[in-house]
Amino acid sequence: VYPAYGVLPAERAYIGDKVGRIWRMDLRSNNPNLWKISIAWPPADDDEAAGYILGRSVVDRPSVVLRSSGKLAVVFGTGDKTRSDAGRAHVVSFTDEATLGAGETLSFQVKRNWVLPLRDKEYVSGPPAVRFGIAFFTTIQTGQDNVCDLGLGRLYGVLYCRSSEPYGTSDGRTLDVVPAIPPILTDQGQRVNDAISLRLPEGKVAYGLTMITSYS
């Protein structure tokens, strides 16, 4: 829901369904009979959808962020297949803008920020959390030779509303996201400034995350 805090009335709500759609509830009228619901994602324009395929459930609730431009951004990820032709799981960031249309009525226009295809047999395991311009989310990749067959867990960090020139990965995917994991030191003492994800310890997986502010 946006806004979700304070005393301001809610304007919009976003709901994910079992086949990967995000529904937008328009709550701006003071008459509930005039509230509307429509599909916000995927867009009708296939180019704007960037290869996103329906057939996987949206995991938990989408993350809604107010951009500095005053527009709303929505970040969500998909998990288990509900259709055999669903393809890979994805994490998506899109901007949902209210624009003035014909008859001076407000309508919504969706613009893709980025669409991130995950690895084969990898899926989102919890809701994304957006802090300091970074979308953090956790995934699990099954079919790995890990302890107790839990799968391989990862924590991702990418800029939530910025994309880059497309670049390829070793497993054949094309990405356009900007990596944003904070600088880390590897076991060999190497400093890494451009990591897109961290592999969790063997046998460990995560189902989402919580962001806190510490005294440090």
Coordinates of C-alpha atoms in Angstrom, one line a residue:
V1 CA 0.0 0.0 0.0
Y2 CA 1.1 3.6 -0.7
P3 CA 1.3 5.6 1.5
A4 CA 1.4 3.0 4.3
Y5 CA 2.4 5.1 7.2
G6 CA 1.2 8.2 9.0
V7 CA -2.2 9.8 8.7
L8 CA -2.3 10.2 4.9
P9 CA -5.0 8.2 3.2
A10 CA -3.9 5.3 1.0
E11 CA -3.8 6.1 -2.7
R12 CA -2.7 2.8 -4.3
A13 CA -2.2 -0.8 -3.4
Y14 CA -0.2 -3.5 -5.4
I15 CA -1.1 -7.2 -5.2
G16 CA 0.9 -10.1 -6.7
D17 CA -0.8 -13.2 -8.0
K18 CA 0.1 -16.9 -8.7
V19 CA 1.0 -16.4 -12.3
G20 CA 3.3 -13.4 -11.9
R21 CA 1.0 -10.4 -12.5
I22 CA 1.0 -7.3 -10.3
W23 CA -2.4 -5.7 -9.9
R24 CA -2.8 -2.0 -9.1
M25 CA -5.7 -0.9 -6.8
D26 CA -6.6 2.8 -7.3
L27 CA -8.0 4.0 -4.0
R28 CA -8.0 7.8 -4.6
S29 CA -11.7 8.2 -4.5
N30 CA -13.5 8.9 -1.2
N31 CA -16.3 6.6 -2.6
P32 CA -15.2 2.9 -2.4
N33 CA -17.7 2.1 -5.3
L34 CA -15.4 4.1 -7.6
W35 CA -12.2 2.3 -6.7
K36 CA -10.6 0.5 -9.6
I37 CA -8.3 -2.5 -10.1
S38 CA -6.2 -3.2 -13.2
I39 CA -3.0 -5.0 -14.2
A40 CA 0.1 -2.9 -13.7
W41 CA 2.7 -5.6 -14.8
P42 CA 3.4 -7.1 -17.3
P43 CA 2.7 -4.2 -19.7
A44 CA 1.0 -4.9 -23.0
D45 CA 4.2 -3.8 -24.8
D46 CA 6.4 -6.9 -25.2
D47 CA 9.5 -4.7 -25.6
E48 CA 8.8 -3.0 -22.3
A49 CA 8.2 -6.4 -20.7
A50 CA 11.8 -7.4 -21.8
G51 CA 11.2 -11.1 -22.0
Y52 CA 9.2 -11.5 -18.8
I53 CA 7.0 -14.6 -19.0
L54 CA 3.9 -15.3 -16.9
G55 CA 3.6 -18.6 -15.0
R56 CA 5.5 -18.1 -11.7
S57 CA 4.0 -16.9 -8.5
V58 CA 4.9 -13.5 -7.1
V59 CA 6.8 -14.1 -3.8
D60 CA 5.4 -12.3 -0.8
R61 CA 4.5 -8.6 -1.1
P62 CA 6.0 -6.1 -3.7
S63 CA 8.2 -3.3 -2.4
V64 CA 6.8 0.2 -3.2
V65 CA 9.3 3.1 -3.1
L66 CA 8.7 6.8 -3.7
R67 CA 11.4 8.1 -6.1
S68 CA 12.9 11.5 -5.8
S69 CA 11.0 12.5 -9.0
G70 CA 7.7 11.9 -7.1
K71 CA 6.9 8.7 -9.1
L72 CA 6.3 5.3 -7.5
A73 CA 8.7 2.4 -8.2
V74 CA 7.6 -1.2 -7.5
V75 CA 10.1 -4.1 -7.0
F76 CA 9.0 -7.7 -6.9
G77 CA 10.3 -11.2 -7.6
T78 CA 8.9 -14.6 -8.7
G79 CA 9.3 -18.1 -7.3
D80 CA 7.7 -21.5 -7.9
K81 CA 6.3 -22.4 -11.3
T82 CA 2.6 -22.6 -11.7
R83 CA 2.8 -23.4 -15.5
S84 CA 5.3 -25.7 -17.3
D85 CA 6.1 -23.0 -19.8
A86 CA 7.0 -20.3 -17.2
G87 CA 10.7 -20.1 -18.0
R88 CA 13.1 -18.5 -15.5
A89 CA 12.2 -16.7 -12.3
H90 CA 12.7 -12.9 -12.5
V91 CA 13.1 -9.9 -10.3
V92 CA 11.5 -6.8 -11.8
S93 CA 11.6 -3.0 -11.1
F94 CA 9.1 -0.7 -12.8
T95 CA 7.9 2.8 -12.3
D96 CA 4.2 3.4 -12.1
E97 CA 3.4 7.0 -13.0
A98 CA 0.0 8.8 -12.8
T99 CA -0.4 11.0 -15.9
L100 CA -3.1 13.4 -16.9
G101 CA -5.1 11.9 -19.8
A102 CA -8.1 12.8 -21.9
G103 CA -10.9 14.6 -20.1
E104 CA -8.4 15.7 -17.4
T105 CA -8.5 12.2 -15.8
L106 CA -5.5 10.6 -14.3
S107 CA -4.3 7.4 -15.8
F108 CA -1.3 5.2 -15.1
Q109 CA 1.7 4.6 -17.3
V110 CA 4.2 1.8 -16.5
K111 CA 7.9 2.1 -17.5
R112 CA 10.4 -0.7 -17.0
N113 CA 13.5 0.1 -14.9
W114 CA 15.0 -3.4 -15.4
V115 CA 14.0 -7.0 -15.6
L116 CA 16.5 -9.4 -14.1
P117 CA 16.3 -13.1 -15.1
L118 CA 17.7 -15.4 -12.5
R119 CA 19.8 -18.5 -13.0
D120 CA 18.4 -21.8 -14.1
K121 CA 16.5 -23.4 -11.1
E122 CA 17.0 -20.2 -9.0
Y123 CA 14.0 -18.4 -7.5
V124 CA 13.3 -15.5 -5.2
S125 CA 12.7 -16.7 -1.6
G126 CA 11.4 -13.5 0.2
P127 CA 10.2 -10.0 -0.4
P128 CA 12.7 -7.4 -1.6
A129 CA 13.8 -4.6 0.7
V130 CA 14.8 -1.2 -0.8
R131 CA 17.2 1.0 1.2
F132 CA 19.5 3.8 0.1
G133 CA 18.6 3.3 -3.5
I134 CA 19.5 -0.4 -3.4
A135 CA 17.1 -3.3 -3.8
F136 CA 18.2 -6.3 -1.7
F137 CA 16.6 -9.7 -2.1
T138 CA 17.4 -13.4 -1.4
T139 CA 17.2 -16.4 -3.7
I140 CA 17.6 -20.1 -3.6
Q141 CA 19.0 -22.2 -6.4
T142 CA 17.9 -25.9 -6.3
G143 CA 19.6 -28.9 -7.8
Q144 CA 22.9 -28.1 -6.1
D145 CA 25.1 -30.6 -4.2
N146 CA 24.6 -28.8 -0.8
V147 CA 24.1 -29.9 2.7
C148 CA 20.7 -31.4 3.4
D149 CA 19.7 -30.6 -0.2
L150 CA 18.6 -27.1 0.8
G151 CA 19.9 -25.5 -2.3
L152 CA 22.4 -22.6 -2.8
G153 CA 21.4 -19.4 -1.0
R154 CA 22.3 -15.9 -2.3
L155 CA 21.8 -12.3 -1.2
Y156 CA 21.6 -9.8 -4.1
G157 CA 22.0 -6.0 -4.2
V158 CA 21.3 -3.9 -7.3
L159 CA 20.3 -0.3 -7.8
Y160 CA 16.5 -0.3 -7.8
C161 CA 15.8 2.3 -10.5
R162 CA 19.0 2.4 -12.6
S163 CA 20.0 0.2 -15.5
S164 CA 23.2 -0.1 -17.5
E165 CA 24.2 -1.2 -21.0
P166 CA 23.3 -4.9 -21.4
Y167 CA 26.1 -7.4 -20.5
G168 CA 26.3 -11.2 -20.7
T169 CA 26.8 -13.8 -18.0
S170 CA 28.7 -17.0 -18.1
D171 CA 25.4 -19.0 -18.1
G172 CA 24.0 -17.2 -21.1
R173 CA 21.8 -14.6 -19.5
T174 CA 21.8 -10.9 -20.5
L175 CA 21.6 -8.4 -17.6
D176 CA 21.2 -4.6 -17.5
V177 CA 21.2 -4.1 -13.7
V178 CA 23.8 -2.1 -11.8
P179 CA 25.4 -4.3 -9.0
A180 CA 25.3 -2.6 -5.6
I181 CA 26.5 -5.0 -2.9
P182 CA 28.6 -2.9 -0.5
P183 CA 32.4 -3.5 -0.8
I184 CA 33.5 -6.8 0.6
L185 CA 36.7 -8.8 1.3
T186 CA 37.0 -12.3 0.0
D187 CA 38.6 -15.2 1.9
Q188 CA 41.7 -14.4 -0.1
G189 CA 41.8 -10.8 1.0
Q190 CA 40.6 -9.4 -2.3
R191 CA 38.4 -6.3 -2.2
V192 CA 35.4 -6.5 -4.5
N193 CA 33.5 -3.3 -5.4
D194 CA 31.1 -4.6 -8.1
A195 CA 29.4 -7.7 -6.7
I196 CA 25.8 -8.4 -7.6
S197 CA 25.3 -11.1 -5.1
L198 CA 26.8 -13.0 -2.1
R199 CA 26.7 -16.8 -1.8
L200 CA 25.6 -17.8 1.6
P201 CA 27.5 -20.4 3.6
E202 CA 27.1 -24.1 2.5
G203 CA 23.8 -25.4 3.7
K204 CA 22.4 -22.0 4.6
V205 CA 19.4 -20.3 2.8
A206 CA 17.4 -17.1 3.6
Y207 CA 13.8 -16.3 3.1
G208 CA 14.0 -12.5 2.9
L209 CA 15.9 -10.0 5.0
T210 CA 15.4 -7.1 7.4
M211 CA 17.3 -3.8 7.3
I212 CA 18.3 -2.1 10.5
T213 CA 20.3 1.0 11.6
S214 CA 23.0 0.2 14.1
Y215 CA 25.1 2.5 16.3
S216 CA 28.0 2.0 13.9

